[in-house]
């Protein structure tokens, strides 16, 4: 226990000194900040600053944190520029019943049931204030849930029917959840859940509460900082796309090649039930758009037999999007899996029980995130549940489809291998739908802008709010394509943003990208040709473009010269609209322009 | 005058160590506001591995008194 306590203490003081060093470097001009956070709380939140700051620093940002005056949440929501000066990228609002609804809470627990309605009214007003902030502030907005109240003076009546403090808390929490659920782009920091995880007995510091109106111990503030940084990572880091799993002692207990189908541990009773829980978690991820793959040193037939014939299996063979089951080194096989799924190895998470395999992977394929199964199976599910690299704030319908689309990609690959490329393309029966996006597409458009690396001419990143602004700006046109072929549909997989100068009859291709799922089919030709047609109808006669090379976008390198553009200077290209070639013959294009 | 306590105060209040004496107090040190006082308490508890009672925190009206309270708890400040 002492060891753990010491580690906690060290983590706390390391966080503080990291933040102090950062602030010093900022002050001296050594470090330039690139991300600005406004923090507002119903209690004294200054103590939280080093813990938010240091964890976000560790995620690669160079943050600066501005703090609003104590318990002025309404004022902050209604006029945030008054409370946070200068450029602001994120606002975090943390509140508790004890302060925001102090009087209502006191009245209620001292026997005035009408205070509950009053509290609900205040909460509705607060919710309206948050909505108004959401409108006036374009950045990342994080709002807490109310945590279970700290004061336990009426403990005996705590949960007593409809008059106890617990009833007050539960009613208002539910109300708050309903109010937040109706808002878009307001992200939730579940302060109540964090209190439960750490345990209320261990998080409060009564001295600091009475002296400074700051209720929490440093260690809990560190947990709070980590939870906020998890939201940051989910928003700004590129999420992993595929879970690559070993089989023996990873998906089931025992070794199928030795113990046989009957001998492996999978089903009710320990440890078989653990592996069922693990499979269920993998399946849940698949439903969120994460692909599943198998990477096992085994006979393929043995493994397949388990998937097909063992009635304890939660995962079925059709859930597996790619597999390498043979005796080759895993760090070589995993590259084949990446190739099969048409994604980078840095999108893969590798799960294995064998420390040797983990070490090999880390040595030879460090871009893969490698995770070791814990020795005691009982701790395995909790370990896996703690993985943050699949975190993502919005699950779009595209993500839901991705897993099964990736499997269709494999079927296409098989056909491709058996034919010449021209006949292959002709056999695909490609249909491209060209359209200007509606509001419901904007989230997906922003998602593509932020994660497309390969076929991306300029790799300009924009967050949802910025895309929204362009969407509303009439001097821009956003175009999208959606693609179908005989194997299935790929969904919204291409985005172009064009800046128009109608007076000069010229347009500028600001963004042009295609998801890697649809590369190698010539759909980019169909896309640019449809854009050219629309430009022509607007009276535009030429189009400027640029190609900004990155480590990953070589697939887009020859796009401009292949489609009628000629090089002007450094990265700048120019095409006469009439010179842009027409849609390839094997593609059917349908334009739906709003 | 420099010891581990002065070093800690200097670090947290972002002032040079030579500015500190036993008479250093919130009244003559604008940076020593109530928020800084909270950081000082956490900082001392972390660094010297002690815990203060609320009354002790209330009594820490200057650096001299603070040092005395820590000494009573068996803390020594000799810089290594």
XYZ file of C-alpha atoms in Angstrom:
674
model
C 0.000 0.000 0.000
C 2.755 2.426 0.959
C 4.341 1.803 -2.402
C 1.156 2.808 -4.197
C 0.744 5.880 -2.002
C 4.288 6.946 -2.813
C 3.714 6.472 -6.523
C 0.559 8.608 -6.271
C 2.430 11.301 -4.411
C 5.180 11.273 -6.988
C 2.646 11.547 -9.835
C 1.084 14.564 -8.129
C 4.340 16.401 -7.577
C 5.619 15.505 -11.047
C 2.467 16.981 -12.546
C 2.949 20.181 -10.586
C 6.590 20.599 -11.479
C 5.987 19.805 -15.147
C 3.373 22.536 -15.240
C 5.582 24.982 -13.351
C 8.456 24.329 -15.771
C 6.138 24.841 -18.735
C 4.850 28.127 -17.347
C 8.397 29.298 -16.750
C 9.384 28.405 -20.324
C 6.333 30.253 -21.635
C 7.159 33.309 -19.588
C 10.744 33.407 -20.793
C 9.573 33.078 -24.391
C 11.294 29.719 -24.780
C 7.987 27.992 -25.492
C 5.148 29.423 -27.524
C 1.718 28.229 -26.457
C -0.531 26.808 -29.153
C -3.714 25.975 -27.288
C -5.745 28.113 -24.960
C -8.162 26.745 -22.364
C -10.702 28.683 -20.317
C -11.647 27.026 -17.037
C -14.682 28.015 -14.973
C -15.890 26.317 -11.821
C -18.524 26.659 -9.160
C -15.730 26.055 -6.614
C -12.111 27.261 -6.579
C -10.647 25.555 -9.647
C -7.205 27.192 -9.622
C -5.727 24.091 -7.980
C -6.872 22.076 -10.977
C -4.760 24.095 -13.410
C -1.450 22.189 -13.022
C -3.225 18.850 -13.392
C -5.143 19.764 -16.523
C -2.098 21.570 -17.859
C 0.438 18.829 -17.302
C -1.681 16.001 -18.699
C -2.546 17.991 -21.803
C 1.103 18.947 -22.093
C 1.904 15.250 -22.084
C -0.480 14.791 -25.027
C 1.674 17.155 -27.063
C -0.162 20.453 -26.711
C 1.461 23.645 -25.442
C -1.463 24.925 -23.422
C -2.199 28.109 -21.592
C -5.027 28.060 -19.029
C -7.187 31.026 -18.106
C -9.416 30.828 -15.058
C -12.711 32.639 -14.560
C -13.694 34.148 -11.229
C -15.129 31.813 -8.596
C -18.691 30.556 -9.175
C -19.633 32.876 -12.054
C -20.785 30.207 -14.436
C -23.838 32.027 -15.768
C -21.779 35.121 -16.474
C -19.116 33.074 -18.255
C -21.711 31.340 -20.425
C -23.433 34.538 -21.387
C -20.297 36.526 -22.138
C -17.198 34.395 -22.228
C -14.981 37.047 -23.793
C -15.376 39.133 -20.635
C -13.928 36.345 -18.534
C -11.341 34.849 -20.861
C -9.264 37.314 -22.817
C -7.774 36.597 -26.218
C -7.958 33.555 -28.427
C -9.663 30.565 -26.868
C -9.763 26.955 -28.113
C -11.568 25.205 -25.294
C -13.869 26.025 -22.390
C -14.273 23.655 -19.447
C -17.142 24.212 -17.030
C -17.177 22.291 -13.754
C -20.004 22.615 -11.300
C -21.460 21.057 -8.169
C -24.877 21.137 -6.554
C -23.289 22.443 -3.321
C -22.471 25.773 -4.972
C -24.629 26.253 -8.049
C -27.804 25.102 -6.301
C -26.650 25.867 -2.753
C -29.883 27.417 -1.455
C -32.213 25.016 -3.203
C -30.238 22.068 -1.835
C -30.210 23.397 1.723
C -33.917 24.184 1.593
C -34.789 20.781 0.227
C -32.919 18.764 2.818
C -34.308 20.911 5.592
C -37.808 19.876 4.629
C -38.981 22.190 1.851
C -39.951 19.911 -1.035
C -40.873 22.879 -3.268
C -37.146 23.672 -3.476
C -36.775 20.787 -5.917
C -38.842 22.560 -8.545
C -36.868 25.725 -7.978
C -33.660 23.788 -8.479
C -34.997 22.312 -11.713
C -35.821 25.808 -12.926
C -32.325 27.056 -12.116
C -30.888 24.064 -13.931
C -33.006 24.794 -17.004
C -31.704 28.366 -16.986
C -28.145 27.100 -16.646
C -28.750 24.767 -19.561
C -30.014 27.665 -21.659
C -26.887 29.598 -20.728
C -24.734 26.657 -21.899
C -26.643 26.631 -25.194
C -25.987 30.305 -25.636
C -22.299 29.718 -24.950
C -22.319 26.907 -27.515
C -23.603 29.388 -30.060
C -21.180 32.189 -29.316
C -18.084 30.051 -28.763
C -16.796 27.960 -31.653
C -14.219 25.773 -29.888
C -14.242 22.602 -27.813
C -16.818 22.831 -25.029
C -16.680 20.511 -22.014
C -19.291 20.586 -19.237
C -19.325 18.452 -16.098
C -22.067 16.398 -14.565
C -22.941 17.326 -10.980
C -21.142 15.001 -8.554
C -22.857 13.392 -5.585
C -22.973 16.049 -2.831
C -20.140 16.152 -0.364
C -22.147 17.101 2.721
C -23.348 14.051 4.640
C -24.977 15.692 7.653
C -28.359 14.134 6.947
C -26.947 10.729 6.245
C -29.720 8.879 7.998
C -32.278 10.394 5.648
C -29.951 10.352 2.669
C -31.975 8.054 0.517
C -35.263 8.421 2.296
C -37.995 8.344 -0.349
C -38.598 11.707 -1.878
C -37.235 13.971 0.814
C -33.592 12.899 1.100
C -30.571 14.540 -0.446
C -30.010 11.478 -2.632
C -33.417 11.999 -4.215
C -32.539 15.623 -4.900
C -29.245 14.584 -6.456
C -30.702 11.816 -8.589
C -33.574 13.945 -9.846
C -31.276 16.787 -10.851
C -28.641 14.512 -12.376
C -31.247 12.948 -14.578
C -32.638 16.340 -15.507
C -29.144 17.545 -16.375
C -28.455 14.447 -18.468
C -31.667 15.085 -20.423
C -30.810 18.741 -20.951
C -27.284 17.935 -22.156
C -28.424 15.108 -24.390
C -30.397 17.617 -26.432
C -27.287 19.680 -27.182
C -24.841 19.108 -29.986
C -21.101 19.450 -29.578
C -21.216 19.782 -25.818
C -18.948 17.134 -24.344
C -19.436 15.693 -20.894
C -16.907 15.388 -18.120
C -18.524 12.895 -15.762
C -17.378 14.321 -12.451
C -19.867 12.139 -10.610
C -18.427 8.982 -12.152
C -14.900 10.111 -11.296
C -15.923 10.594 -7.665
C -17.348 7.084 -7.636
C -14.243 5.572 -9.210
C -11.936 7.163 -6.669
C -14.360 6.758 -3.790
C -15.876 9.690 -1.925
C -14.107 8.854 1.324
C -10.719 9.331 -0.225
C -11.123 12.434 -2.367
C -12.232 15.296 -0.121
C -9.959 17.605 1.797
C -12.215 19.303 4.342
C -9.469 21.761 5.352
C -9.150 23.122 1.837
C -12.890 23.254 1.493
C -13.341 25.405 4.584
C -10.276 27.572 3.999
C -10.308 28.011 0.241
C -13.617 26.647 -1.113
C -11.703 23.913 -2.904
C -13.083 20.498 -1.969
C -10.644 17.983 -3.430
C -7.333 16.387 -2.595
C -4.567 16.770 -5.143
C -4.701 13.123 -6.119
C -8.319 13.464 -7.179
C -7.513 16.651 -9.074
C -4.913 14.605 -10.953
C -7.606 12.034 -11.865
C -9.787 14.898 -13.032
C -6.935 16.206 -15.182
C -6.426 12.760 -16.699
C -10.135 12.469 -17.510
C -10.021 15.819 -19.282
C -6.940 14.816 -21.234
C -8.751 11.650 -22.307
C -11.444 13.861 -23.821
C -8.693 15.869 -25.523
C -7.079 12.802 -26.993
C -10.413 11.493 -28.187
C -10.992 14.770 -29.987
C -7.576 15.498 -31.393
C -5.654 12.247 -31.751
C -6.257 9.938 -34.675
C -8.005 6.877 -33.219
C -6.755 3.351 -33.884
C -8.742 1.386 -36.444
C -8.121 -2.293 -35.831
C -7.629 -4.681 -32.901
C -5.252 -7.478 -33.870
C -5.614 -10.411 -31.502
C -3.611 -13.489 -30.725
C -5.798 -16.577 -30.124
C -4.451 -19.057 -27.532
C -4.634 -17.576 -24.026
C -5.846 -14.310 -25.518
C -9.280 -15.176 -26.942
C -9.625 -18.413 -25.008
C -7.739 -20.211 -22.266
C -5.335 -22.955 -23.266
C -3.772 -23.919 -26.565
C -6.121 -25.294 -29.192
C -3.335 -27.117 -31.044
C -2.522 -29.117 -27.920
C -5.677 -29.144 -25.818
C -8.049 -29.614 -28.723
C -11.460 -28.060 -29.310
C -12.885 -29.665 -26.154
C -9.875 -28.812 -24.016
C -9.756 -25.024 -24.339
C -11.282 -22.866 -21.614
C -14.168 -20.856 -22.928
C -17.628 -20.609 -21.432
C -19.104 -20.435 -17.981
C -16.814 -20.659 -14.986
C -13.394 -19.162 -14.448
C -11.332 -18.588 -16.518
C -13.563 -19.460 -19.506
C -16.006 -16.691 -18.591
C -13.206 -14.115 -18.629
C -12.470 -14.927 -22.258
C -16.142 -14.618 -23.145
C -16.138 -11.163 -21.562
C -13.059 -10.290 -23.613
C -14.708 -11.473 -26.826
C -17.786 -9.433 -26.004
C -15.649 -6.321 -25.560
C -13.974 -6.945 -28.907
C -17.393 -7.323 -30.492
C -18.559 -4.051 -28.927
C -15.567 -2.294 -30.447
C -16.373 -3.839 -33.793
C -19.848 -2.369 -33.522
C -18.222 1.013 -33.011
C -16.338 0.604 -36.287
C -13.092 -0.963 -35.052
C -12.054 -3.893 -37.253
C -10.976 -7.159 -35.687
C -8.085 -9.266 -36.956
C -6.388 -12.482 -35.868
C -2.630 -12.916 -35.630
C -1.757 -16.322 -34.255
C 0.984 -18.915 -34.510
C -1.293 -21.856 -35.121
C -2.725 -24.080 -37.774
C -5.384 -22.045 -39.511
C -7.682 -25.066 -39.494
C -7.516 -25.427 -35.698
C -8.393 -21.794 -35.104
C -11.154 -21.789 -37.677
C -12.613 -24.886 -36.073
C -12.931 -23.038 -32.745
C -14.660 -20.116 -34.452
C -17.031 -22.365 -36.349
C -17.714 -25.147 -33.856
C -17.124 -24.053 -30.261
C -20.423 -23.015 -28.722
C -18.674 -20.793 -26.161
C -17.496 -18.422 -28.903
C -19.024 -14.931 -28.829
C -16.915 -13.874 -31.808
C -17.843 -15.485 -35.097
C -15.683 -15.960 -38.152
C -17.569 -13.267 -40.067
C -16.553 -10.692 -37.442
C -12.919 -11.126 -38.404
C -11.860 -8.704 -41.142
C -8.325 -10.056 -41.688
C -6.162 -12.878 -40.361
C -2.671 -14.293 -40.482
C -2.627 -17.703 -38.849
C 0.680 -19.431 -39.570
C 4.176 -19.783 -38.138
C 5.789 -16.681 -39.615
C 7.058 -13.949 -37.273
C 4.166 -11.798 -36.095
C 5.914 -8.529 -36.836
C 6.003 -9.552 -40.518
C 2.506 -10.960 -40.577
C 1.028 -7.833 -39.064
C 2.159 -5.832 -42.088
C 0.114 -8.184 -44.248
C -2.909 -7.508 -42.068
C -2.407 -3.756 -42.477
C -2.112 -4.239 -46.226
C -5.231 -6.424 -46.393
C -7.254 -3.782 -44.572
C -5.652 -0.935 -46.505
C -4.657 0.931 -43.339
C -1.305 1.898 -41.816
C 0.395 -0.266 -39.172
C 0.162 2.761 -36.890
C -3.622 2.210 -36.876
C -3.229 -1.233 -35.311
C -3.453 -2.359 -31.684
C -1.883 -5.756 -31.000
C -3.062 -7.924 -28.108
C -1.071 -10.992 -27.042
C -0.407 -12.989 -23.864
C 3.185 -13.808 -24.762
C 5.728 -11.244 -23.513
C 8.148 -12.402 -26.198
C 5.692 -11.597 -28.993
C 4.971 -8.209 -27.414
C 8.687 -7.444 -27.145
C 9.307 -8.517 -30.753
C 6.486 -6.343 -31.981
C 7.763 -3.351 -30.023
C 11.243 -3.951 -31.394
C 10.432 -4.510 -35.066
C 7.124 -2.735 -35.446
C 7.104 0.076 -32.872
C 4.298 1.921 -34.647
C 1.896 -0.807 -33.604
C 0.427 -0.268 -30.139
C 1.216 -3.518 -28.338
C -0.740 -4.631 -25.295
C 0.141 -7.534 -23.067
C -2.599 -9.706 -21.577
C -2.179 -9.687 -17.754
C -1.028 -12.878 -16.073
C -4.110 -13.204 -13.849
C -7.129 -13.567 -16.161
C -9.403 -11.908 -13.579
C -7.739 -8.561 -14.287
C -7.845 -8.976 -18.063
C -11.268 -7.397 -18.790
C -10.586 -4.343 -16.607
C -7.216 -3.871 -18.308
C -8.792 -4.031 -21.744
C -11.607 -1.686 -20.727
C -8.973 0.873 -19.754
C -7.533 1.109 -23.267
C -7.978 4.651 -24.518
C -6.618 4.425 -28.039
C -10.001 3.561 -29.571
C -11.592 6.597 -27.861
C -13.479 8.834 -30.194
C -16.020 11.499 -29.390
C -18.545 10.980 -32.138
C -19.485 7.701 -33.679
C -20.795 8.492 -37.112
C -22.809 6.067 -39.150
C -19.792 5.794 -41.446
C -17.762 4.311 -38.605
C -20.471 1.794 -37.927
C -20.297 0.645 -41.496
C -16.515 0.642 -41.647
C -15.916 -2.779 -40.176
C -18.124 -4.572 -42.673
C -16.856 -2.366 -45.483
C -13.337 -3.419 -44.684
C -14.374 -6.977 -45.145
C -15.930 -6.167 -48.498
C -12.587 -4.575 -49.389
C -10.997 -7.968 -48.935
C -13.436 -9.567 -51.332
C -12.618 -6.850 -53.853
C -8.937 -7.510 -53.357
C -9.444 -11.145 -54.221
C -11.177 -10.225 -57.450
C -8.501 -7.635 -58.214
C -5.727 -10.193 -57.937
C -7.357 -12.392 -60.523
C -7.774 -9.766 -63.236
C -5.907 -7.040 -65.044
C -6.500 -3.655 -63.556
C -8.592 -2.249 -66.411
C -10.933 -5.225 -66.547
C -11.081 -5.135 -62.761
C -12.208 -1.521 -62.734
C -14.743 -2.209 -65.438
C -16.076 -5.199 -63.547
C -16.628 -3.150 -60.393
C -19.672 -1.322 -61.714
C -18.592 1.843 -59.899
C -21.250 4.431 -59.174
C -20.304 7.845 -57.841
C -22.891 10.186 -56.364
C -21.695 13.788 -56.442
C -23.440 16.238 -54.124
C -23.191 19.341 -51.979
C -23.409 18.318 -48.325
C -26.327 19.037 -46.004
C -26.054 19.775 -42.298
C -26.173 16.072 -41.384
C -23.040 15.402 -43.447
C -20.845 18.042 -41.825
C -19.633 15.861 -38.992
C -18.458 13.202 -41.436
C -16.872 15.865 -43.666
C -14.902 17.204 -40.687
C -13.903 13.693 -39.739
C -12.462 13.031 -43.216
C -10.667 16.383 -43.228
C -9.001 15.492 -39.960
C -7.918 11.976 -40.589
C -7.264 11.546 -44.295
C -3.531 11.300 -44.809
C -2.890 9.531 -48.097
C -5.012 10.971 -50.867
C -5.045 14.515 -49.598
C -3.664 17.335 -51.774
C -3.135 19.930 -49.042
C -3.715 18.107 -45.707
C -5.349 21.237 -44.297
C -6.992 20.175 -40.999
C -10.152 21.857 -39.764
C -12.324 21.135 -36.745
C -16.115 20.767 -36.949
C -16.683 24.390 -36.057
C -14.394 25.586 -38.841
C -16.057 23.293 -41.352
C -19.398 24.586 -40.164
C -18.219 28.144 -40.809
C -17.140 27.285 -44.358
C -20.430 25.489 -44.902
C -22.215 28.729 -44.063
C -19.890 30.913 -46.164
C -21.245 31.469 -49.687
C -17.833 32.211 -51.159
C -17.009 28.533 -50.615
C -18.395 25.369 -52.137
C -18.111 22.029 -50.388
C -18.579 18.936 -52.574
C -18.800 15.341 -51.505
C -18.914 11.988 -53.188
C -20.466 8.771 -52.124
C -19.460 5.548 -53.816
C -21.115 2.210 -54.508
C -19.955 -0.798 -56.419
C -21.089 -4.340 -56.832
C -19.486 -5.343 -53.542
C -21.337 -2.825 -51.461
C -21.308 0.821 -50.518
C -18.357 2.823 -49.278
C -20.362 5.795 -48.026
C -19.223 9.390 -48.003
C -15.567 9.029 -48.928
C -14.477 12.161 -50.787
C -14.498 15.857 -49.920
C -13.514 18.931 -51.854
C -13.578 22.533 -50.692
C -13.462 25.223 -53.322
C -13.029 28.942 -52.781
C -14.771 30.924 -55.499
C -13.897 34.252 -57.031
C -16.829 34.704 -59.392
C -15.718 38.221 -60.453
C -12.332 36.953 -61.628
C -13.865 33.695 -62.917
C -11.333 31.712 -60.971
C -11.671 29.124 -58.261
C -9.201 27.687 -55.799
C -9.101 24.019 -54.862
C -8.503 24.444 -51.144
C -9.080 20.834 -50.118
C -9.374 17.676 -52.187
C -9.275 14.320 -50.495
C -10.423 10.740 -50.801
C -10.651 8.156 -48.065
C -8.072 5.404 -48.477
C -10.951 2.956 -48.808
C -11.642 4.124 -52.363
C -8.160 4.664 -53.746
C -6.950 3.028 -56.931
C -10.282 3.107 -58.723
C -10.025 6.372 -60.581
C -12.913 7.952 -58.683
C -10.792 11.081 -58.201
C -11.114 11.626 -61.945
C -14.878 11.404 -61.709
C -14.877 13.750 -58.739
C -12.780 16.522 -60.304
C -14.665 16.234 -63.567
C -17.990 16.729 -61.789
C -16.536 19.719 -59.956
C -15.309 21.168 -63.246
C -18.775 20.828 -64.709
C -20.286 22.730 -61.801
C -17.574 25.402 -62.040
C -18.410 25.827 -65.706
C -22.079 26.322 -64.835
C -21.030 29.058 -62.389
C -19.070 30.828 -65.136
C -15.674 29.923 -63.658
C -13.023 29.372 -66.316
C -9.946 28.318 -64.381
C -8.971 26.538 -61.213
C -5.929 26.925 -59.018
C -4.685 23.962 -57.056
C -1.784 23.096 -54.841
C -0.040 19.954 -53.787
C 1.669 20.069 -50.411
C 3.765 16.959 -49.976
C 3.699 15.170 -46.606
C 5.211 11.869 -45.484
C 2.012 10.068 -46.345
C 0.309 11.723 -49.287
C 2.332 10.355 -52.177
C -0.815 8.613 -53.615
C -2.081 12.124 -54.459
C 1.176 13.302 -55.999
C 0.358 12.870 -59.662
C -3.283 13.864 -59.350
C -2.926 17.492 -60.520
C -0.716 16.833 -63.580
C -2.924 13.856 -64.519
C -6.035 16.029 -64.529
C -5.159 19.012 -66.668
C -3.242 21.132 -64.153
C 0.142 22.632 -65.025
C 2.766 23.684 -62.533
C 3.095 27.439 -61.969
C 5.444 27.969 -59.082
C 6.663 25.739 -56.218
C 3.443 24.063 -55.006
C 0.984 26.032 -57.154
C -0.838 24.558 -60.132
C -3.380 25.947 -62.576
C -5.934 24.379 -64.904
C -8.306 25.739 -67.482
C -11.681 24.263 -66.592
C -12.114 23.023 -70.173
C -8.856 21.043 -69.889
C -9.993 18.939 -66.961
C -10.643 15.463 -68.386
C -14.113 13.898 -68.308
C -15.248 11.097 -66.011
C -13.632 7.734 -66.810
C -15.984 5.600 -68.908
C -16.305 2.764 -66.416
C -17.743 5.091 -63.749
C -21.382 6.139 -63.629
C -21.748 9.535 -62.033
C -24.908 11.025 -60.635
C -24.942 14.692 -59.578
C -27.319 15.847 -56.851
C -26.649 19.529 -56.380
C -28.693 21.476 -53.843
C 19.010 32.921 4.312
C 18.290 29.875 2.207
C 16.969 26.483 3.143
C 14.538 23.954 1.704
C 11.563 25.942 2.978
C 12.711 29.192 1.369
C 13.463 27.312 -1.830
C 9.920 25.958 -1.873
C 8.350 29.360 -1.169
C 10.536 30.964 -3.846
C 9.523 28.318 -6.355
C 5.804 28.548 -5.681
C 5.602 32.331 -5.305
C 8.055 32.819 -8.195
C 10.255 35.262 -6.270
C 14.037 35.252 -5.721
C 15.161 33.411 -2.587
C 16.910 36.523 -1.215
C 13.527 38.295 -0.960
C 12.482 36.003 1.894
C 12.894 36.473 5.633
C 10.987 35.258 8.665
C 8.838 38.382 8.330
C 7.719 37.547 4.791
C 3.914 37.512 5.001
C 0.857 37.996 2.802
C 0.704 41.689 3.867
C 4.136 42.491 2.437
C 4.123 39.943 -0.426
C 1.419 40.625 -3.000
C 1.936 37.226 -4.665
C 1.068 35.449 -1.385
C -2.683 35.553 -1.871
C -5.128 32.919 -0.709
C -4.633 30.800 -3.837
C -0.870 30.890 -3.333
C -1.428 29.986 0.284
C -3.290 26.880 -0.855
C -0.408 25.951 -3.167
C 2.075 26.553 -0.371
C 0.189 24.219 1.956
C 0.017 21.460 -0.679
C 3.638 22.074 -1.602
C 4.856 21.790 1.995
C 2.754 18.700 2.644
C 4.176 17.038 -0.465
C 7.771 18.037 0.035
C 8.098 17.501 3.793
C 5.672 14.620 4.060
C 3.546 16.180 6.805
C -0.108 17.026 7.252
C -1.317 20.271 8.796
C -4.468 20.733 10.817
C -6.809 23.496 9.683
C -5.835 25.533 12.753
C -2.159 25.205 11.899
C -2.830 26.444 8.380
C -4.725 29.402 9.850
C -1.754 30.252 12.068
C 0.763 30.421 9.222
C 0.664 34.191 8.987
C 4.303 34.549 8.017
C 7.313 32.488 7.016
C 8.787 32.450 10.540
C 5.663 30.989 12.119
C 5.357 28.517 9.288
C 8.919 27.339 9.881
C 8.201 26.944 13.591
C 5.111 24.823 12.932
C 7.096 22.588 10.614
C 9.946 22.310 13.115
C 7.476 21.198 15.771
C 6.511 18.420 13.383
C 10.133 17.305 13.259
C 10.933 18.694 9.795
C 14.444 19.956 9.145
C 15.224 22.362 6.292
C 18.963 22.054 5.859
C 19.659 22.360 2.150
C 21.511 19.290 0.970
